[in-house]
Amino acid sequence: RIAAPLSLLDSPGATPLPTRPTDRAMKRGLQGGDRNDRRDSGGRDNYRPPPTADELRREEEGRITSLIVRLGERSLEGLHSHLDQLARALYDDAPRLGGAIGSALIEASLCLPHKAPIYGTLAGLLNAADPEWGNHFVRTAFAQLQHAITGRRSTAAKLLVRLLAELFNCGALTASAMLQL
């Protein structure tokens, strides 16, 4: 920081140097005033209504998507245990959010194709725990594949075939069903 001579600061028409607000002032600014302001208004400016069921559901879906996308990012050493833990955690959410889990897995395998084996394995683990969910997931993946083919999206179709091949490797899909593509 360069110190300016005091004569320059005292001259008429000189602009004052900007001062950095203290951390306490910045916190007050972020909170909308100081403690007395909130007391005077009755504390109503900080009131938030409880989240709706739709907001809670979106938050849960976002959490699940985040967990699925981050799977296998750090290292492959503990991938087996991470897959197992995530499969157990998602199994508990499968009755309520099964469609969201399947959609997140399909979307993640389209956006992150290098992780398709990981996502196929996770879907296979969930299928082993809940065959009904696995059946729904395979049908959704087939429907997405048909949509990609009719929409002439060849890259998406190739990536979905790769995911379906991983489901075959995990035993979630039979060879005859795979060949009927």
Coordinates of N, CA, C and O in Angstrom, one line a residue:
R1 N 0.9 -1.2 0.0 CA 0.0 0.0 0.0 C 0.9 1.2 0.0 O 1.8 1.3 0.8
I2 N 0.6 2.1 -0.9 CA 1.4 3.4 -1.0 C 0.8 4.4 -0.1 O -0.4 4.7 -0.2
A3 N 1.6 5.1 0.7 CA 1.0 6.2 1.5 C 1.1 7.5 0.8 O 2.1 7.8 0.2
A4 N -0.1 8.1 0.7 CA -0.1 9.4 0.1 C 0.2 10.5 1.0 O -0.2 10.4 2.2
P5 N 0.8 11.6 0.6 CA 1.1 12.7 1.5 C -0.2 13.3 2.0 O -1.2 13.4 1.3
L6 N -0.2 13.7 3.2 CA -1.4 14.3 3.8 C -1.9 15.5 3.1 O -3.1 15.8 3.1
S7 N -1.0 16.3 2.5 CA -1.4 17.5 1.8 C -2.3 17.2 0.6 O -3.2 18.0 0.3
L8 N -2.1 16.1 0.0 CA -3.0 15.7 -1.2 C -4.4 15.3 -0.7 O -5.3 15.6 -1.4
L9 N -4.4 14.7 0.5 CA -5.8 14.3 1.0 C -6.6 15.4 1.5 O -7.8 15.4 1.5
D10 N -5.9 16.5 2.0 CA -6.6 17.6 2.6 C -7.0 18.6 1.5 O -7.7 19.6 1.9
S11 N -6.5 18.5 0.3 CA -6.8 19.6 -0.7 C -8.3 19.5 -1.0 O -8.9 18.5 -1.1
P12 N -8.8 20.7 -1.4 CA -10.3 20.8 -1.7 C -10.5 20.0 -3.1 O -9.6 20.1 -4.0
G13 N -11.5 19.3 -3.2 CA -11.9 18.6 -4.4 C -11.2 17.2 -4.5 O -11.4 16.5 -5.5
A14 N -10.4 16.9 -3.6 CA -9.7 15.6 -3.6 C -10.7 14.5 -3.2 O -11.5 14.7 -2.3
T15 N -10.7 13.4 -3.9 CA -11.6 12.3 -3.6 C -11.0 11.5 -2.4 O -9.8 11.2 -2.4
P16 N -11.8 11.2 -1.5 CA -11.3 10.4 -0.4 C -10.9 9.0 -0.8 O -11.5 8.5 -1.7
L17 N -9.9 8.4 -0.2 CA -9.5 7.1 -0.5 C -10.6 6.1 0.0 O -11.2 6.3 1.0
P18 N -10.9 5.1 -0.9 CA -11.9 4.2 -0.4 C -11.5 3.4 0.8 O -10.3 3.0 0.9
T19 N -12.4 3.2 1.7 CA -12.0 2.4 2.9 C -12.7 1.1 2.8 O -13.8 0.9 2.2
R20 N -12.0 0.1 3.3 CA -12.6 -1.3 3.3 C -13.4 -1.4 4.5 O -13.0 -1.2 5.6
P21 N -14.7 -1.8 4.3 CA -15.5 -2.0 5.5 C -15.0 -3.2 6.4 O -14.4 -4.1 5.9
T22 N -15.3 -3.1 7.6 CA -14.9 -4.1 8.5 C -15.7 -5.4 8.2 O -16.8 -5.3 7.6
D23 N -15.2 -6.5 8.7 CA -16.0 -7.7 8.5 C -17.3 -7.7 9.2 O -18.3 -8.2 8.7
R24 N -17.4 -7.0 10.3 CA -18.7 -6.9 11.0 C -19.7 -6.1 10.2 O -20.8 -6.4 10.1
A25 N -19.2 -5.0 9.6 CA -20.1 -4.2 8.7 C -20.5 -4.9 7.5 O -21.7 -4.8 7.1
M26 N -19.6 -5.7 7.0 CA -20.0 -6.5 5.8 C -21.0 -7.6 6.2 O -22.0 -7.8 5.4
K27 N -20.9 -8.2 7.3 CA -21.9 -9.2 7.7 C -23.2 -8.5 8.0 O -24.3 -9.0 7.6
R28 N -23.2 -7.3 8.6 CA -24.5 -6.6 8.8 C -25.1 -6.3 7.4 O -26.3 -6.4 7.3
G29 N -24.3 -5.9 6.4 CA -24.8 -5.6 5.1 C -25.4 -6.8 4.5 O -26.5 -6.7 3.8
L30 N -24.8 -7.9 4.6 CA -25.4 -9.1 4.0 C -26.6 -9.6 4.8 O -27.5 -10.2 4.2
Q31 N -26.7 -9.3 6.0 CA -27.9 -9.7 6.8 C -29.0 -8.7 6.7 O -30.1 -8.9 7.3
G32 N -28.8 -7.6 6.1 CA -29.9 -6.6 5.9 C -30.0 -5.6 7.1 O -31.1 -5.1 7.3
G33 N -28.9 -5.3 7.8 CA -29.0 -4.4 8.8 C -28.3 -4.9 10.1 O -27.9 -6.1 10.1
D34 N -28.4 -4.1 11.1 CA -27.8 -4.6 12.4 C -28.9 -5.2 13.3 O -30.1 -5.3 12.9
R35 N -28.5 -5.6 14.4 CA -29.5 -6.3 15.3 C -30.7 -5.4 15.6 O -31.8 -5.9 15.8
N36 N -30.4 -4.1 15.8 CA -31.6 -3.2 16.2 C -32.6 -3.1 15.1 O -33.8 -3.0 15.3
D37 N -32.1 -3.1 13.8 CA -33.0 -3.1 12.7 C -34.0 -4.3 12.7 O -35.2 -4.1 12.5
R38 N -33.5 -5.4 13.0 CA -34.3 -6.6 13.0 C -35.3 -6.6 14.2 O -36.4 -7.0 14.1
R39 N -34.8 -6.0 15.3 CA -35.7 -6.0 16.5 C -36.8 -5.0 16.3 O -38.0 -5.2 16.6
D40 N -36.5 -3.9 15.6 CA -37.6 -2.9 15.3 C -38.6 -3.4 14.4 O -39.8 -3.0 14.5
S41 N -38.3 -4.2 13.4 CA -39.2 -4.7 12.5 C -39.9 -6.0 13.0 O -40.7 -6.6 12.2
G42 N -39.6 -6.4 14.2 CA -40.3 -7.6 14.7 C -39.7 -8.9 14.2 O -40.2 -9.9 14.4
G43 N -38.5 -8.8 13.5 CA -37.9 -10.0 13.0 C -38.6 -10.6 11.8 O -38.3 -11.7 11.4
R44 N -39.5 -9.9 11.2 CA -40.3 -10.5 10.1 C -39.5 -10.5 8.8 O -39.8 -11.2 7.9
D45 N -38.5 -9.7 8.7 CA -37.7 -9.6 7.4 C -36.9 -10.9 7.2 O -36.5 -11.2 6.1
N46 N -36.7 -11.7 8.2 CA -35.9 -12.9 8.1 C -36.8 -14.1 8.0 O -36.3 -15.2 8.0
Y47 N -38.1 -14.0 8.0 CA -39.0 -15.1 8.0 C -39.0 -15.7 6.6 O -39.1 -15.1 5.6
R48 N -38.9 -17.0 6.6 CA -39.0 -17.8 5.4 C -40.1 -18.9 5.7 O -40.0 -19.6 6.7
P49 N -41.0 -19.0 4.8 CA -42.0 -20.1 5.0 C -41.3 -21.4 4.8 O -40.3 -21.6 4.2
P50 N -41.9 -22.4 5.5 CA -41.3 -23.8 5.4 C -41.3 -24.2 3.9 O -42.2 -23.8 3.1
P51 N -40.3 -25.0 3.5 CA -40.3 -25.4 2.1 C -41.4 -26.3 1.7 O -41.9 -27.1 2.6
T52 N -41.9 -26.2 0.5 CA -43.0 -27.0 0.0 C -42.5 -28.4 -0.3 O -41.3 -28.7 -0.3
A53 N -43.4 -29.3 -0.5 CA -43.0 -30.7 -0.8 C -42.3 -30.8 -2.1 O -41.3 -31.5 -2.3
D54 N -42.7 -29.9 -3.1 CA -42.0 -29.9 -4.4 C -40.6 -29.4 -4.2 O -39.7 -29.9 -4.9
E55 N -40.4 -28.4 -3.4 CA -39.0 -27.9 -3.1 C -38.1 -28.9 -2.5 O -37.0 -29.1 -2.8
L56 N -38.7 -29.6 -1.5 CA -38.0 -30.7 -0.8 C -37.6 -31.8 -1.8 O -36.5 -32.4 -1.8
R57 N -38.5 -32.1 -2.7 CA -38.3 -33.2 -3.7 C -37.2 -32.8 -4.7 O -36.3 -33.6 -5.0
R58 N -37.2 -31.5 -5.1 CA -36.2 -31.0 -6.0 C -34.8 -31.0 -5.3 O -33.8 -31.3 -5.9
E59 N -34.8 -30.7 -4.0 CA -33.5 -30.7 -3.3 C -33.0 -32.1 -3.2 O -31.8 -32.3 -3.3
E60 N -33.9 -33.1 -2.9 CA -33.4 -34.5 -2.8 C -32.9 -34.9 -4.2 O -31.9 -35.6 -4.2
E61 N -33.6 -34.6 -5.3 CA -33.1 -35.0 -6.6 C -31.8 -34.4 -6.9 O -30.9 -35.0 -7.5
G62 N -31.6 -33.1 -6.5 CA -30.3 -32.5 -6.7 C -29.2 -33.1 -6.0 O -28.1 -33.3 -6.4
R63 N -29.5 -33.6 -4.7 CA -28.5 -34.3 -3.9 C -28.1 -35.6 -4.5 O -27.0 -35.9 -4.6
I64 N -29.1 -36.3 -5.0 CA -28.9 -37.6 -5.7 C -28.1 -37.4 -6.9 O -27.1 -38.1 -7.2
T65 N -28.4 -36.5 -7.8 CA -27.7 -36.2 -9.0 C -26.2 -35.8 -8.7 O -25.3 -36.3 -9.3
S66 N -26.0 -35.0 -7.6 CA -24.7 -34.7 -7.2 C -23.9 -35.9 -6.8 O -22.7 -36.0 -7.2
L67 N -24.5 -36.8 -6.0 CA -23.8 -38.0 -5.6 C -23.4 -38.9 -6.8 O -22.3 -39.4 -6.8
I68 N -24.3 -39.0 -7.7 CA -24.1 -39.8 -8.9 C -23.0 -39.3 -9.7 O -22.1 -40.0 -10.2
V69 N -23.0 -38.0 -10.0 CA -22.0 -37.3 -10.9 C -20.6 -37.4 -10.2 O -19.6 -37.6 -10.9
R70 N -20.5 -37.2 -8.9 CA -19.2 -37.2 -8.3 C -18.6 -38.6 -8.1 O -17.5 -38.8 -7.7
L71 N -19.4 -39.7 -8.3 CA -18.9 -41.0 -8.1 C -17.7 -41.3 -9.0 O -17.8 -41.1 -10.2
G72 N -16.6 -41.8 -8.4 CA -15.5 -42.2 -9.2 C -14.6 -41.1 -9.6 O -13.7 -41.3 -10.4
E73 N -14.7 -39.9 -9.1 CA -13.9 -38.8 -9.5 C -12.5 -38.8 -8.8 O -11.5 -38.4 -9.5
R74 N -12.4 -39.1 -7.6 CA -11.1 -38.9 -6.9 C -10.1 -40.0 -7.2 O -9.1 -39.7 -7.7
S75 N -10.5 -41.2 -7.0 CA -9.6 -42.3 -7.3 C -10.4 -43.5 -7.5 O -11.5 -43.6 -7.0
L76 N -9.8 -44.5 -8.1 CA -10.5 -45.8 -8.4 C -10.2 -46.8 -7.3 O -10.7 -47.9 -7.3
E77 N -9.3 -46.4 -6.3 CA -9.0 -47.4 -5.3 C -10.2 -47.8 -4.4 O -10.4 -48.9 -4.2
G78 N -10.9 -46.8 -4.0 CA -12.1 -47.1 -3.1 C -13.4 -47.1 -3.8 O -14.4 -47.0 -3.2
L79 N -13.3 -47.3 -5.1 CA -14.5 -47.2 -5.9 C -15.5 -48.3 -5.6 O -16.7 -48.1 -5.5
H80 N -15.0 -49.5 -5.3 CA -15.9 -50.6 -4.9 C -16.7 -50.3 -3.7 O -17.9 -50.5 -3.6
S81 N -16.1 -49.8 -2.6 CA -16.8 -49.4 -1.4 C -17.7 -48.2 -1.6 O -18.8 -48.2 -1.1
H82 N -17.3 -47.3 -2.4 CA -18.2 -46.1 -2.7 C -19.4 -46.5 -3.5 O -20.5 -46.1 -3.2
L83 N -19.2 -47.4 -4.4 CA -20.4 -47.9 -5.2 C -21.3 -48.7 -4.3 O -22.6 -48.5 -4.3
D84 N -20.8 -49.5 -3.4 CA -21.6 -50.2 -2.5 C -22.4 -49.3 -1.5 O -23.6 -49.5 -1.3
Q85 N -21.7 -48.3 -1.0 CA -22.3 -47.4 0.0 C -23.4 -46.5 -0.7 O -24.5 -46.3 -0.2
L86 N -23.1 -46.1 -2.0 CA -24.1 -45.3 -2.7 C -25.3 -46.1 -3.1 O -26.4 -45.7 -3.0
A87 N -25.1 -47.4 -3.5 CA -26.2 -48.2 -3.8 C -27.1 -48.5 -2.6 O -28.3 -48.4 -2.8
R88 N -26.5 -48.6 -1.4 CA -27.3 -48.8 -0.2 C -28.1 -47.5 0.1 O -29.3 -47.6 0.5
A89 N -27.5 -46.4 -0.1 CA -28.1 -45.1 0.2 C -29.3 -44.9 -0.8 O -30.3 -44.4 -0.4
L90 N -29.0 -45.2 -2.1 CA -30.0 -44.9 -3.1 C -31.1 -46.0 -3.0 O -32.3 -45.7 -3.4
Y91 N -30.8 -47.1 -2.5 CA -31.9 -48.2 -2.3 C -33.0 -47.7 -1.4 O -34.1 -47.9 -1.6
D92 N -32.5 -46.9 -0.3 CA -33.5 -46.4 0.6 C -34.4 -45.4 0.0 O -35.6 -45.2 0.3
D93 N -33.9 -44.6 -1.0 CA -34.6 -43.6 -1.7 C -35.4 -44.1 -2.9 O -36.2 -43.3 -3.5
A94 N -35.1 -45.3 -3.4 CA -35.7 -45.8 -4.6 C -37.2 -45.8 -4.6 O -37.8 -45.5 -5.6
P95 N -37.9 -46.2 -3.5 CA -39.4 -46.2 -3.6 C -39.9 -44.8 -3.9 O -40.9 -44.7 -4.6
R96 N -39.3 -43.7 -3.3 CA -39.8 -42.4 -3.5 C -39.3 -41.7 -4.8 O -40.0 -41.0 -5.5
L97 N -38.0 -41.9 -5.0 CA -37.3 -41.2 -6.1 C -36.7 -42.1 -7.1 O -35.7 -41.7 -7.7
G98 N -37.3 -43.2 -7.4 CA -36.7 -44.2 -8.4 C -36.6 -43.6 -9.7 O -35.6 -43.8 -10.4
G99 N -37.6 -42.8 -10.2 CA -37.5 -42.2 -11.5 C -36.4 -41.2 -11.6 O -35.7 -41.1 -12.6
A100 N -36.2 -40.4 -10.6 CA -35.2 -39.4 -10.6 C -33.8 -40.1 -10.6 O -32.9 -39.6 -11.2
I101 N -33.7 -41.2 -9.8 CA -32.4 -41.9 -9.8 C -32.0 -42.4 -11.2 O -30.9 -42.2 -11.7
G102 N -33.0 -43.0 -11.8 CA -32.8 -43.6 -13.2 C -32.5 -42.5 -14.2 O -31.6 -42.6 -15.0
S103 N -33.2 -41.4 -14.1 CA -33.0 -40.2 -15.0 C -31.6 -39.7 -14.8 O -30.9 -39.3 -15.8
A104 N -31.2 -39.6 -13.6 CA -29.9 -39.0 -13.3 C -28.8 -39.9 -13.8 O -27.8 -39.5 -14.3
L105 N -29.0 -41.3 -13.6 CA -28.0 -42.2 -14.2 C -27.9 -42.1 -15.7 O -26.8 -42.1 -16.2
I106 N -29.0 -42.0 -16.4 CA -29.0 -42.0 -17.8 C -28.4 -40.7 -18.3 O -27.5 -40.6 -19.2
E107 N -28.8 -39.6 -17.7 CA -28.2 -38.3 -18.0 C -26.7 -38.2 -17.7 O -25.9 -37.7 -18.6
A108 N -26.3 -38.7 -16.6 CA -24.9 -38.7 -16.3 C -24.1 -39.6 -17.3 O -22.9 -39.2 -17.7
S109 N -24.6 -40.7 -17.7 CA -23.9 -41.6 -18.7 C -23.8 -40.9 -20.0 O -22.9 -41.2 -20.8
L110 N -24.8 -40.0 -20.3 CA -24.7 -39.3 -21.6 C -23.7 -38.1 -21.5 O -23.0 -37.8 -22.5
C111 N -23.7 -37.5 -20.4 CA -22.8 -36.3 -20.2 C -21.3 -36.7 -19.9 O -20.4 -36.0 -20.2
L112 N -21.2 -37.8 -19.2 CA -19.9 -38.3 -18.7 C -19.7 -39.7 -19.2 O -19.7 -40.7 -18.5
P113 N -19.5 -39.9 -20.5 CA -19.4 -41.3 -21.1 C -18.3 -42.1 -20.6 O -18.3 -43.3 -20.6
H114 N -17.2 -41.5 -20.1 CA -16.1 -42.3 -19.5 C -16.4 -43.0 -18.2 O -15.7 -43.9 -17.8
K115 N -17.5 -42.6 -17.6 CA -18.0 -43.2 -16.4 C -19.1 -44.2 -16.6 O -19.8 -44.6 -15.7
A116 N -19.4 -44.5 -17.9 CA -20.5 -45.4 -18.2 C -20.4 -46.8 -17.4 O -21.4 -47.3 -16.9
P117 N -19.2 -47.4 -17.4 CA -19.1 -48.6 -16.6 C -19.5 -48.5 -15.1 O -20.1 -49.3 -14.5
I118 N -19.1 -47.3 -14.5 CA -19.4 -47.1 -13.1 C -20.9 -47.0 -13.0 O -21.5 -47.5 -12.1
Y119 N -21.6 -46.2 -13.9 CA -23.0 -46.0 -13.8 C -23.8 -47.3 -14.1 O -24.8 -47.6 -13.5
G120 N -23.3 -48.1 -15.0 CA -23.9 -49.4 -15.3 C -23.8 -50.3 -14.1 O -24.7 -51.0 -13.8
T121 N -22.7 -50.3 -13.4 CA -22.5 -51.1 -12.2 C -23.4 -50.7 -11.1 O -24.0 -51.5 -10.4
L122 N -23.5 -49.4 -10.9 CA -24.4 -48.9 -9.9 C -25.9 -49.3 -10.2 O -26.6 -49.7 -9.3
A123 N -26.3 -49.1 -11.5 CA -27.6 -49.6 -11.9 C -27.8 -51.1 -11.6 O -28.9 -51.5 -11.2
G124 N -26.7 -51.9 -11.9 CA -26.8 -53.3 -11.7 C -26.9 -53.6 -10.2 O -27.7 -54.5 -9.8
L125 N -26.3 -52.9 -9.3 CA -26.4 -53.1 -7.9 C -27.8 -52.8 -7.4 O -28.4 -53.5 -6.6
L126 N -28.3 -51.7 -7.9 CA -29.7 -51.3 -7.5 C -30.7 -52.3 -8.1 O -31.7 -52.6 -7.4
N127 N -30.4 -52.9 -9.3 CA -31.3 -53.9 -9.8 C -31.3 -55.1 -9.0 O -32.3 -55.8 -8.8
A128 N -30.1 -55.5 -8.5 CA -30.0 -56.7 -7.7 C -30.8 -56.5 -6.4 O -31.4 -57.5 -5.9
A129 N -30.8 -55.3 -5.8 CA -31.6 -55.0 -4.6 C -33.1 -54.9 -4.8 O -33.9 -55.3 -4.0
D130 N -33.4 -54.3 -6.0 CA -34.8 -54.1 -6.3 C -35.1 -54.3 -7.8 O -34.9 -53.4 -8.6
P131 N -35.5 -55.6 -8.2 CA -35.6 -55.9 -9.6 C -36.7 -55.0 -10.3 O -36.6 -54.8 -11.5
E132 N -37.7 -54.6 -9.5 CA -38.7 -53.7 -10.1 C -38.1 -52.4 -10.6 O -38.5 -51.9 -11.7
W133 N -37.3 -51.8 -9.8 CA -36.6 -50.6 -10.2 C -35.7 -50.9 -11.4 O -35.7 -50.0 -12.3
G134 N -35.0 -52.0 -11.4 CA -34.2 -52.3 -12.5 C -35.0 -52.5 -13.8 O -34.5 -52.0 -14.9
N135 N -36.1 -53.1 -13.7 CA -37.0 -53.3 -14.9 C -37.4 -51.9 -15.4 O -37.4 -51.6 -16.6
H136 N -37.8 -51.0 -14.5 CA -38.2 -49.7 -14.9 C -37.0 -48.9 -15.5 O -37.2 -48.2 -16.5
F137 N -35.9 -49.0 -15.0 CA -34.7 -48.4 -15.5 C -34.3 -48.8 -16.9 O -34.0 -48.0 -17.8
V138 N -34.4 -50.1 -17.1 CA -34.1 -50.7 -18.4 C -35.1 -50.2 -19.5 O -34.7 -49.8 -20.6
R139 N -36.3 -50.2 -19.1 CA -37.4 -49.7 -20.0 C -37.2 -48.2 -20.3 O -37.3 -47.8 -21.5
T140 N -36.8 -47.4 -19.3 CA -36.5 -46.0 -19.6 C -35.3 -45.8 -20.5 O -35.3 -45.0 -21.4
A141 N -34.3 -46.6 -20.3 CA -33.1 -46.5 -21.1 C -33.4 -46.9 -22.6 O -32.9 -46.3 -23.5
F142 N -34.2 -48.0 -22.7 CA -34.7 -48.3 -24.1 C -35.5 -47.2 -24.7 O -35.3 -46.9 -25.9
A143 N -36.4 -46.6 -24.0 CA -37.2 -45.5 -24.5 C -36.3 -44.3 -24.9 O -36.5 -43.7 -26.0
Q144 N -35.3 -44.1 -24.1 CA -34.4 -43.0 -24.4 C -33.6 -43.3 -25.7 O -33.3 -42.5 -26.5
L145 N -33.2 -44.6 -25.8 CA -32.5 -45.0 -27.0 C -33.4 -44.9 -28.3 O -32.9 -44.4 -29.3
Q146 N -34.6 -45.3 -28.2 CA -35.6 -45.1 -29.3 C -35.7 -43.7 -29.7 O -35.8 -43.3 -30.9
H147 N -35.8 -42.8 -28.7 CA -36.0 -41.4 -28.9 C -34.7 -40.8 -29.6 O -34.8 -40.0 -30.5
A148 N -33.6 -41.3 -29.2 CA -32.3 -40.8 -29.8 C -32.2 -41.3 -31.2 O -31.7 -40.5 -32.1
I149 N -32.7 -42.5 -31.5 CA -32.6 -43.0 -32.9 C -33.6 -42.2 -33.8 O -33.2 -41.8 -34.9
T150 N -34.8 -42.1 -33.3 CA -35.8 -41.3 -34.1 C -35.4 -39.9 -34.3 O -35.7 -39.2 -35.3
G151 N -34.7 -39.3 -33.3 CA -34.3 -37.9 -33.4 C -33.0 -37.7 -34.1 O -32.5 -36.6 -34.1
R152 N -32.4 -38.8 -34.6 CA -31.1 -38.8 -35.3 C -30.0 -38.2 -34.5 O -29.2 -37.5 -35.0
R153 N -30.0 -38.6 -33.3 CA -28.9 -38.2 -32.4 C -28.0 -39.4 -32.2 O -28.1 -40.2 -31.2
S154 N -27.1 -39.6 -33.1 CA -26.3 -40.8 -33.2 C -25.3 -40.9 -31.9 O -25.1 -42.0 -31.4
T155 N -24.8 -39.8 -31.5 CA -23.9 -39.9 -30.3 C -24.6 -40.3 -29.1 O -24.2 -41.2 -28.3
A156 N -25.8 -39.8 -28.9 CA -26.6 -40.2 -27.7 C -27.0 -41.7 -27.8 O -27.0 -42.4 -26.8
A157 N -27.3 -42.1 -29.0 CA -27.7 -43.5 -29.3 C -26.5 -44.4 -28.9 O -26.7 -45.5 -28.3
K158 N -25.3 -44.0 -29.4 CA -24.1 -44.9 -29.1 C -23.9 -44.9 -27.6 O -23.5 -46.0 -27.1
L159 N -24.0 -43.8 -26.9 CA -23.7 -43.8 -25.5 C -24.8 -44.6 -24.7 O -24.5 -45.3 -23.7
L160 N -26.0 -44.6 -25.2 CA -27.1 -45.4 -24.5 C -26.8 -46.9 -24.8 O -27.1 -47.7 -23.9
V161 N -26.4 -47.2 -26.0 CA -26.0 -48.6 -26.2 C -24.9 -49.1 -25.3 O -24.9 -50.2 -24.8
R162 N -23.9 -48.2 -25.1 CA -22.8 -48.5 -24.2 C -23.4 -48.7 -22.8 O -23.0 -49.7 -22.1
L163 N -24.3 -47.9 -22.3 CA -24.9 -48.1 -21.0 C -25.7 -49.4 -20.9 O -25.6 -50.1 -19.9
L164 N -26.4 -49.7 -22.0 CA -27.2 -50.9 -22.0 C -26.2 -52.2 -22.0 O -26.5 -53.2 -21.4
A165 N -25.1 -52.0 -22.7 CA -24.1 -53.1 -22.6 C -23.5 -53.3 -21.2 O -23.3 -54.4 -20.8
E166 N -23.3 -52.2 -20.5 CA -22.9 -52.3 -19.1 C -23.9 -53.0 -18.2 O -23.6 -53.7 -17.3
L167 N -25.2 -52.7 -18.5 CA -26.3 -53.3 -17.8 C -26.3 -54.8 -18.1 O -26.6 -55.6 -17.2
F168 N -26.0 -55.2 -19.3 CA -25.8 -56.6 -19.7 C -24.7 -57.3 -18.9 O -24.8 -58.4 -18.4
N169 N -23.6 -56.5 -18.8 CA -22.4 -57.1 -18.0 C -22.8 -57.3 -16.6 O -22.2 -58.2 -15.9
C170 N -23.7 -56.5 -16.0 CA -24.0 -56.6 -14.6 C -25.2 -57.6 -14.4 O -25.5 -57.9 -13.3
G171 N -25.7 -58.1 -15.5 CA -26.8 -59.0 -15.3 C -28.2 -58.4 -15.2 O -29.2 -59.1 -15.0
A172 N -28.3 -57.1 -15.4 CA -29.6 -56.5 -15.3 C -30.4 -56.6 -16.6 O -31.6 -56.3 -16.7
L173 N -29.7 -57.0 -17.7 CA -30.3 -57.1 -19.0 C -29.8 -58.5 -19.6 O -28.7 -58.9 -19.5
T174 N -30.8 -59.2 -20.2 CA -30.4 -60.5 -20.8 C -29.9 -60.3 -22.2 O -30.0 -59.3 -22.8
A175 N -29.2 -61.3 -22.7 CA -28.6 -61.3 -24.0 C -29.6 -61.1 -25.1 O -29.4 -60.4 -26.1
S176 N -30.7 -61.8 -25.0 CA -31.8 -61.7 -26.0 C -32.4 -60.3 -26.0 O -32.7 -59.8 -27.1
A177 N -32.6 -59.7 -24.9 CA -33.1 -58.3 -24.9 C -32.1 -57.4 -25.5 O -32.4 -56.4 -26.2
M178 N -30.8 -57.6 -25.3 CA -29.7 -56.8 -25.8 C -29.7 -56.9 -27.3 O -29.5 -55.9 -28.0
L179 N -29.9 -58.1 -27.8 CA -29.8 -58.3 -29.3 C -31.1 -57.9 -30.0 O -31.0 -57.7 -31.2
Q180 N -32.1 -57.6 -29.3 CA -33.4 -57.2 -29.9 C -33.3 -55.7 -30.2 O -34.3 -55.1 -30.7
L181 N -32.2 -55.0 -29.9 CA -32.1 -53.6 -30.2 C -32.2 -53.5 -31.7 O -32.6 -52.6 -32.3

